[in-house]
JSON list of C-alpha atoms in Angstrom, two decimals:
[
{"chain": "L", "resi": 183, "resn": "MET", "atom": "CA", "xyz": [-145.57, 274.66, 94.15]},
{"chain": "L", "resi": 184, "resn": "THR", "atom": "CA", "xyz": [-142.95, 273.38, 96.54]},
{"chain": "L", "resi": 185, "resn": "ALA", "atom": "CA", "xyz": [-139.34, 274.55, 96.96]},
{"chain": "L", "resi": 186, "resn": "TYR", "atom": "CA", "xyz": [-136.77, 271.89, 96.12]},
{"chain": "L", "resi": 187, "resn": "THR", "atom": "CA", "xyz": [-133.00, 271.76, 95.95]},
{"chain": "L", "resi": 188, "resn": "ALA", "atom": "CA", "xyz": [-131.73, 269.64, 93.07]},
{"chain": "L", "resi": 189, "resn": "THR", "atom": "CA", "xyz": [-128.13, 268.51, 93.34]},
{"chain": "L", "resi": 190, "resn": "VAL", "atom": "CA", "xyz": [-126.43, 267.82, 90.02]},
{"chain": "L", "resi": 191, "resn": "THR", "atom": "CA", "xyz": [-123.04, 266.10, 90.26]},
{"chain": "L", "resi": 192, "resn": "VAL", "atom": "CA", "xyz": [-120.99, 266.21, 87.06]},
{"chain": "L", "resi": 193, "resn": "ARG", "atom": "CA", "xyz": [-117.93, 264.01, 86.71]},
{"chain": "L", "resi": 194, "resn": "LEU", "atom": "CA", "xyz": [-115.66, 262.93, 83.89]},
{"chain": "L", "resi": 195, "resn": "LYS", "atom": "CA", "xyz": [-116.49, 259.59, 82.29]},
{"chain": "L", "resi": 196, "resn": "ARG", "atom": "CA", "xyz": [-114.13, 256.73, 83.06]},
{"chain": "L", "resi": 197, "resn": "GLY", "atom": "CA", "xyz": [-111.19, 256.83, 80.68]},
{"chain": "L", "resi": 198, "resn": "VAL", "atom": "CA", "xyz": [-111.23, 260.61, 80.24]},
{"chain": "L", "resi": 199, "resn": "LEU", "atom": "CA", "xyz": [-107.98, 262.10, 81.53]},
{"chain": "L", "resi": 200, "resn": "ASP", "atom": "CA", "xyz": [-108.38, 264.35, 84.56]},
{"chain": "L", "resi": 201, "resn": "PRO", "atom": "CA", "xyz": [-105.14, 266.35, 84.91]},
{"chain": "L", "resi": 202, "resn": "GLU", "atom": "CA", "xyz": [-106.58, 268.50, 87.70]},
{"chain": "L", "resi": 203, "resn": "ALA", "atom": "CA", "xyz": [-107.32, 265.45, 89.84]},
{"chain": "L", "resi": 204, "resn": "GLU", "atom": "CA", "xyz": [-103.91, 264.01, 89.03]},
{"chain": "L", "resi": 205, "resn": "THR", "atom": "CA", "xyz": [-102.23, 267.26, 90.12]},
{"chain": "L", "resi": 206, "resn": "THR", "atom": "CA", "xyz": [-104.27, 267.33, 93.35]},
{"chain": "L", "resi": 207, "resn": "ARG", "atom": "CA", "xyz": [-103.37, 263.71, 94.06]},
{"chain": "L", "resi": 208, "resn": "ARG", "atom": "CA", "xyz": [-99.66, 264.35, 93.58]},
{"chain": "L", "resi": 209, "resn": "ALA", "atom": "CA", "xyz": [-99.79, 267.44, 95.76]},
{"chain": "L", "resi": 210, "resn": "LEU", "atom": "CA", "xyz": [-101.41, 265.41, 98.55]},
{"chain": "L", "resi": 211, "resn": "GLU", "atom": "CA", "xyz": [-98.75, 262.73, 98.17]},
{"chain": "L", "resi": 212, "resn": "ARG", "atom": "CA", "xyz": [-96.02, 265.37, 98.38]},
{"chain": "L", "resi": 213, "resn": "LEU", "atom": "CA", "xyz": [-97.58, 266.47, 101.67]},
{"chain": "L", "resi": 214, "resn": "GLY", "atom": "CA", "xyz": [-97.15, 262.92, 102.94]},
{"chain": "L", "resi": 215, "resn": "PHE", "atom": "CA", "xyz": [-100.68, 261.58, 102.49]},
{"chain": "L", "resi": 216, "resn": "GLU", "atom": "CA", "xyz": [-101.18, 258.05, 101.21]},
{"chain": "L", "resi": 217, "resn": "LEU", "atom": "CA", "xyz": [-104.11, 257.57, 98.87]},
{"chain": "L", "resi": 218, "resn": "ALA", "atom": "CA", "xyz": [-105.09, 254.99, 96.30]},
{"chain": "L", "resi": 219, "resn": "GLY", "atom": "CA", "xyz": [-106.93, 257.34, 93.97]},
{"chain": "L", "resi": 220, "resn": "LEU", "atom": "CA", "xyz": [-108.69, 260.67, 93.64]},
{"chain": "L", "resi": 221, "resn": "ARG", "atom": "CA", "xyz": [-111.50, 261.77, 91.37]},
{"chain": "L", "resi": 222, "resn": "SER", "atom": "CA", "xyz": [-112.90, 265.26, 91.18]},
{"chain": "L", "resi": 223, "resn": "ALA", "atom": "CA", "xyz": [-116.43, 266.36, 90.29]},
{"chain": "L", "resi": 224, "resn": "ASP", "atom": "CA", "xyz": [-118.44, 269.54, 90.02]},
{"chain": "L", "resi": 225, "resn": "ARG", "atom": "CA", "xyz": [-121.51, 269.82, 92.15]},
{"chain": "L", "resi": 226, "resn": "PHE", "atom": "CA", "xyz": [-124.36, 272.27, 91.55]},
{"chain": "L", "resi": 227, "resn": "ASP", "atom": "CA", "xyz": [-127.09, 272.85, 94.15]},
{"chain": "L", "resi": 228, "resn": "ILE", "atom": "CA", "xyz": [-130.05, 274.35, 92.34]},
{"chain": "L", "resi": 229, "resn": "ASP", "atom": "CA", "xyz": [-133.03, 275.84, 94.17]},
{"chain": "L", "resi": 230, "resn": "LEU", "atom": "CA", "xyz": [-136.23, 275.65, 92.18]},
{"chain": "L", "resi": 231, "resn": "GLU", "atom": "CA", "xyz": [-139.99, 275.55, 92.58]},
{"chain": "L", "resi": 232, "resn": "ALA", "atom": "CA", "xyz": [-141.87, 272.58, 91.17]},
{"chain": "L", "resi": 233, "resn": "GLU", "atom": "CA", "xyz": [-145.15, 270.70, 91.54]},
{"chain": "L", "resi": 234, "resn": "ASP", "atom": "CA", "xyz": [-143.39, 267.60, 92.85]},
{"chain": "L", "resi": 235, "resn": "ALA", "atom": "CA", "xyz": [-139.97, 266.00, 93.20]},
{"chain": "L", "resi": 236, "resn": "ASP", "atom": "CA", "xyz": [-140.23, 264.26, 89.82]},
{"chain": "L", "resi": 237, "resn": "GLU", "atom": "CA", "xyz": [-140.77, 267.54, 88.02]},
{"chain": "L", "resi": 238, "resn": "ALA", "atom": "CA", "xyz": [-137.84, 269.10, 89.90]},
{"chain": "L", "resi": 239, "resn": "ALA", "atom": "CA", "xyz": [-135.62, 266.17, 88.91]},
{"chain": "L", "resi": 240, "resn": "ASP", "atom": "CA", "xyz": [-136.73, 266.35, 85.27]},
{"chain": "L", "resi": 241, "resn": "ARG", "atom": "CA", "xyz": [-135.89, 270.03, 85.08]},
{"chain": "L", "resi": 242, "resn": "ALA", "atom": "CA", "xyz": [-132.51, 269.59, 86.76]},
{"chain": "L", "resi": 243, "resn": "GLU", "atom": "CA", "xyz": [-131.74, 266.76, 84.35]},
{"chain": "L", "resi": 244, "resn": "GLU", "atom": "CA", "xyz": [-132.58, 268.99, 81.41]},
{"chain": "L", "resi": 245, "resn": "MET", "atom": "CA", "xyz": [-130.26, 271.68, 82.83]},
{"chain": "L", "resi": 246, "resn": "ALA", "atom": "CA", "xyz": [-127.50, 269.09, 83.04]},
{"chain": "L", "resi": 247, "resn": "GLU", "atom": "CA", "xyz": [-128.11, 267.94, 79.46]},
{"chain": "L", "resi": 248, "resn": "ARG", "atom": "CA", "xyz": [-128.23, 271.42, 78.03]},
{"chain": "L", "resi": 249, "resn": "LEU", "atom": "CA", "xyz": [-125.57, 273.26, 80.01]},
{"chain": "L", "resi": 250, "resn": "LEU", "atom": "CA", "xyz": [-123.99, 271.76, 83.10]},
{"chain": "L", "resi": 251, "resn": "ALA", "atom": "CA", "xyz": [-122.55, 268.60, 81.56]},
{"chain": "L", "resi": 252, "resn": "ASN", "atom": "CA", "xyz": [-120.90, 267.84, 78.25]},
{"chain": "L", "resi": 253, "resn": "PRO", "atom": "CA", "xyz": [-122.33, 264.43, 77.31]},
{"chain": "L", "resi": 254, "resn": "THR", "atom": "CA", "xyz": [-119.23, 263.54, 75.29]},
{"chain": "L", "resi": 255, "resn": "ILE", "atom": "CA", "xyz": [-116.97, 263.53, 78.34]},
{"chain": "L", "resi": 256, "resn": "HIS", "atom": "CA", "xyz": [-119.22, 263.77, 81.40]},
{"chain": "L", "resi": 257, "resn": "ASP", "atom": "CA", "xyz": [-121.57, 261.57, 83.37]},
{"chain": "L", "resi": 258, "resn": "TYR", "atom": "CA", "xyz": [-123.96, 263.25, 85.76]},
{"chain": "L", "resi": 259, "resn": "GLU", "atom": "CA", "xyz": [-126.41, 262.34, 88.47]},
{"chain": "L", "resi": 260, "resn": "VAL", "atom": "CA", "xyz": [-129.35, 264.26, 89.89]},
{"chain": "L", "resi": 261, "resn": "ALA", "atom": "CA", "xyz": [-130.69, 264.07, 93.44]},
{"chain": "L", "resi": 262, "resn": "VAL", "atom": "CA", "xyz": [-133.66, 266.10, 94.69]},
{"chain": "L", "resi": 263, "resn": "ALA", "atom": "CA", "xyz": [-134.57, 267.08, 98.24]},
{"chain": "L", "resi": 264, "resn": "GLU", "atom": "CA", "xyz": [-137.38, 269.24, 99.58]},
{"chain": "L", "resi": 265, "resn": "LYS", "atom": "CA", "xyz": [-135.92, 272.51, 100.76]},
{"chain": "S", "resi": 69, "resn": "MET", "atom": "CA", "xyz": [-106.80, 247.77, 106.61]},
{"chain": "S", "resi": 70, "resn": "THR", "atom": "CA", "xyz": [-110.04, 248.43, 104.77]},
{"chain": "S", "resi": 71, "resn": "ALA", "atom": "CA", "xyz": [-110.58, 250.36, 101.55]},
{"chain": "S", "resi": 72, "resn": "TYR", "atom": "CA", "xyz": [-112.71, 253.48, 101.96]},
{"chain": "S", "resi": 73, "resn": "THR", "atom": "CA", "xyz": [-113.83, 256.28, 99.71]},
{"chain": "S", "resi": 74, "resn": "ALA", "atom": "CA", "xyz": [-113.88, 259.66, 101.45]},
{"chain": "S", "resi": 75, "resn": "THR", "atom": "CA", "xyz": [-115.95, 262.33, 99.78]},
{"chain": "S", "resi": 76, "resn": "VAL", "atom": "CA", "xyz": [-114.84, 265.89, 100.51]},
{"chain": "S", "resi": 77, "resn": "THR", "atom": "CA", "xyz": [-117.24, 268.61, 99.36]},
{"chain": "S", "resi": 78, "resn": "VAL", "atom": "CA", "xyz": [-115.74, 272.09, 99.31]},
{"chain": "S", "resi": 79, "resn": "ARG", "atom": "CA", "xyz": [-118.01, 275.11, 98.94]},
{"chain": "S", "resi": 80, "resn": "LEU", "atom": "CA", "xyz": [-117.66, 278.83, 99.35]},
{"chain": "S", "resi": 81, "resn": "LYS", "atom": "CA", "xyz": [-118.75, 280.22, 102.70]},
{"chain": "S", "resi": 82, "resn": "ARG", "atom": "CA", "xyz": [-121.99, 282.20, 102.75]},
{"chain": "S", "resi": 83, "resn": "GLY", "atom": "CA", "xyz": [-121.29, 285.78, 101.79]},
{"chain": "S", "resi": 84, "resn": "VAL", "atom": "CA", "xyz": [-118.32, 284.99, 99.55]},
{"chain": "S", "resi": 85, "resn": "LEU", "atom": "CA", "xyz": [-119.10, 286.03, 95.98]},
{"chain": "S", "resi": 86, "resn": "ASP", "atom": "CA", "xyz": [-119.30, 283.16, 93.50]},
{"chain": "S", "resi": 87, "resn": "PRO", "atom": "CA", "xyz": [-119.08, 284.65, 89.99]},
{"chain": "S", "resi": 88, "resn": "GLU", "atom": "CA", "xyz": [-118.90, 281.21, 88.36]},
{"chain": "S", "resi": 89, "resn": "ALA", "atom": "CA", "xyz": [-122.19, 280.16, 89.93]},
{"chain": "S", "resi": 90, "resn": "GLU", "atom": "CA", "xyz": [-123.75, 283.51, 89.01]},
{"chain": "S", "resi": 91, "resn": "THR", "atom": "CA", "xyz": [-122.65, 283.07, 85.38]},
{"chain": "S", "resi": 92, "resn": "THR", "atom": "CA", "xyz": [-124.05, 279.53, 85.29]},
{"chain": "S", "resi": 93, "resn": "ARG", "atom": "CA", "xyz": [-127.32, 280.72, 86.78]},
{"chain": "S", "resi": 94, "resn": "ARG", "atom": "CA", "xyz": [-127.72, 283.47, 84.18]},
{"chain": "S", "resi": 95, "resn": "ALA", "atom": "CA", "xyz": [-126.86, 281.09, 81.36]},
{"chain": "S", "resi": 96, "resn": "LEU", "atom": "CA", "xyz": [-129.59, 278.71, 82.56]},
{"chain": "S", "resi": 97, "resn": "GLU", "atom": "CA", "xyz": [-132.07, 281.58, 82.76]},
{"chain": "S", "resi": 98, "resn": "ARG", "atom": "CA", "xyz": [-131.16, 282.63, 79.22]},
{"chain": "S", "resi": 99, "resn": "LEU", "atom": "CA", "xyz": [-132.00, 279.09, 78.14]},
{"chain": "S", "resi": 100, "resn": "GLY", "atom": "CA", "xyz": [-135.47, 279.57, 79.64]},
{"chain": "S", "resi": 101, "resn": "PHE", "atom": "CA", "xyz": [-135.03, 277.75, 82.95]},
{"chain": "S", "resi": 102, "resn": "GLU", "atom": "CA", "xyz": [-136.57, 279.22, 86.11]},
{"chain": "S", "resi": 103, "resn": "LEU", "atom": "CA", "xyz": [-134.51, 278.81, 89.24]},
{"chain": "S", "resi": 104, "resn": "ALA", "atom": "CA", "xyz": [-134.40, 280.51, 92.61]},
{"chain": "S", "resi": 105, "resn": "GLY", "atom": "CA", "xyz": [-130.68, 280.06, 93.23]},
{"chain": "S", "resi": 106, "resn": "LEU", "atom": "CA", "xyz": [-127.59, 278.08, 92.32]},
{"chain": "S", "resi": 107, "resn": "ARG", "atom": "CA", "xyz": [-124.50, 277.24, 94.35]},
{"chain": "S", "resi": 108, "resn": "SER", "atom": "CA", "xyz": [-121.48, 275.41, 93.06]},
{"chain": "S", "resi": 109, "resn": "ALA", "atom": "CA", "xyz": [-119.10, 273.18, 94.97]},
{"chain": "S", "resi": 110, "resn": "ASP", "atom": "CA", "xyz": [-116.06, 271.03, 94.28]},
{"chain": "S", "resi": 111, "resn": "ARG", "atom": "CA", "xyz": [-116.26, 267.41, 95.19]},
{"chain": "S", "resi": 112, "resn": "PHE", "atom": "CA", "xyz": [-113.28, 265.09, 95.67]},
{"chain": "S", "resi": 113, "resn": "ASP", "atom": "CA", "xyz": [-113.71, 261.32, 95.95]},
{"chain": "S", "resi": 114, "resn": "ILE", "atom": "CA", "xyz": [-110.59, 259.98, 97.62]},
{"chain": "S", "resi": 115, "resn": "ASP", "atom": "CA", "xyz": [-109.81, 256.25, 97.80]},
{"chain": "S", "resi": 116, "resn": "LEU", "atom": "CA", "xyz": [-107.71, 255.35, 100.81]},
{"chain": "S", "resi": 117, "resn": "GLU", "atom": "CA", "xyz": [-106.88, 252.46, 103.11]},
{"chain": "S", "resi": 118, "resn": "ALA", "atom": "CA", "xyz": [-107.51, 252.91, 106.82]},
{"chain": "S", "resi": 119, "resn": "GLU", "atom": "CA", "xyz": [-108.06, 250.87, 109.98]},
{"chain": "S", "resi": 120, "resn": "ASP", "atom": "CA", "xyz": [-111.62, 252.13, 110.33]},
{"chain": "S", "resi": 121, "resn": "ALA", "atom": "CA", "xyz": [-114.02, 254.78, 109.03]},
{"chain": "S", "resi": 122, "resn": "ASP", "atom": "CA", "xyz": [-113.03, 257.28, 111.73]},
{"chain": "S", "resi": 123, "resn": "GLU", "atom": "CA", "xyz": [-109.38, 257.14, 110.69]},
{"chain": "S", "resi": 124, "resn": "ALA", "atom": "CA", "xyz": [-110.36, 257.54, 107.02]},
{"chain": "S", "resi": 125, "resn": "ALA", "atom": "CA", "xyz": [-112.50, 260.58, 107.91]},
{"chain": "S", "resi": 126, "resn": "ASP", "atom": "CA", "xyz": [-109.71, 262.12, 109.99]},
{"chain": "S", "resi": 127, "resn": "ARG", "atom": "CA", "xyz": [-107.23, 261.79, 107.16]},
{"chain": "S", "resi": 128, "resn": "ALA", "atom": "CA", "xyz": [-109.65, 263.20, 104.60]},
{"chain": "S", "resi": 129, "resn": "GLU", "atom": "CA", "xyz": [-110.35, 266.11, 106.94]},
{"chain": "S", "resi": 130, "resn": "GLU", "atom": "CA", "xyz": [-106.62, 266.80, 107.24]},
{"chain": "S", "resi": 131, "resn": "MET", "atom": "CA", "xyz": [-106.35, 266.76, 103.42]},
{"chain": "S", "resi": 132, "resn": "ALA", "atom": "CA", "xyz": [-109.16, 269.29, 103.26]},
{"chain": "S", "resi": 133, "resn": "GLU", "atom": "CA", "xyz": [-107.50, 271.52, 105.87]},
{"chain": "S", "resi": 134, "resn": "ARG", "atom": "CA", "xyz": [-104.09, 271.40, 104.28]},
{"chain": "S", "resi": 135, "resn": "LEU", "atom": "CA", "xyz": [-104.85, 271.47, 100.56]},
{"chain": "S", "resi": 136, "resn": "LEU", "atom": "CA", "xyz": [-108.37, 270.99, 99.25]},
{"chain": "S", "resi": 137, "resn": "ALA", "atom": "CA", "xyz": [-110.06, 273.89, 101.02]},
{"chain": "S", "resi": 138, "resn": "ASN", "atom": "CA", "xyz": [-108.99, 277.42, 101.84]},
{"chain": "S", "resi": 139, "resn": "PRO", "atom": "CA", "xyz": [-110.37, 277.99, 105.35]},
{"chain": "S", "resi": 140, "resn": "THR", "atom": "CA", "xyz": [-110.65, 281.73, 104.78]},
{"chain": "S", "resi": 141, "resn": "ILE", "atom": "CA", "xyz": [-113.29, 281.36, 102.09]},
{"chain": "S", "resi": 142, "resn": "HIS", "atom": "CA", "xyz": [-114.39, 277.70, 102.09]},
{"chain": "S", "resi": 143, "resn": "ASP", "atom": "CA", "xyz": [-116.48, 275.37, 104.20]},
{"chain": "S", "resi": 144, "resn": "TYR", "atom": "CA", "xyz": [-116.10, 271.66, 103.66]},
{"chain": "S", "resi": 145, "resn": "GLU", "atom": "CA", "xyz": [-117.74, 268.45, 104.69]},
{"chain": "S", "resi": 146, "resn": "VAL", "atom": "CA", "xyz": [-116.39, 264.92, 104.73]},
{"chain": "S", "resi": 147, "resn": "ALA", "atom": "CA", "xyz": [-118.37, 261.70, 104.25]},
{"chain": "S", "resi": 148, "resn": "VAL", "atom": "CA", "xyz": [-116.83, 258.24, 104.31]},
{"chain": "S", "resi": 149, "resn": "ALA", "atom": "CA", "xyz": [-118.13, 255.00, 102.80]},
{"chain": "S", "resi": 150, "resn": "GLU", "atom": "CA", "xyz": [-116.60, 251.55, 102.62]},
{"chain": "S", "resi": 151, "resn": "LYS", "atom": "CA", "xyz": [-115.49, 250.87, 99.09]}
]
């Protein structure tokens, strides 16, 4: 078994309103920053033991499907690195 | 001016309690997943126009310092890519 860190990034699908990001964007603009857009995402770094990187990615993907992301409104991506 | 996307990742400093991550970790374990640890972070993808990548990174770093991160409890990192 090898120790891996799986990074799961969960973001809202295009077209889903993101009031938190909109608020952050406006607050930055009020501070004088110029920006063309802002999107927010949740990132989870998960340490796990697996036989290989594929198994680690499969398990992280299942975690995303079952808990970390809501497939109705979220897209997610999984990246795996040896720890 | 070139269009860049600056990615700011904001995470709690080591030693700062993260009850949200702890709750997520326990929920995953209740679902039968085995994991050695879980850390959560906020990620902001910021679209902005700048003369070059260094200027884009500097501005994103200033946004992190002034609004996106709380330096008492957060570390952050900035990565810039041409859009």
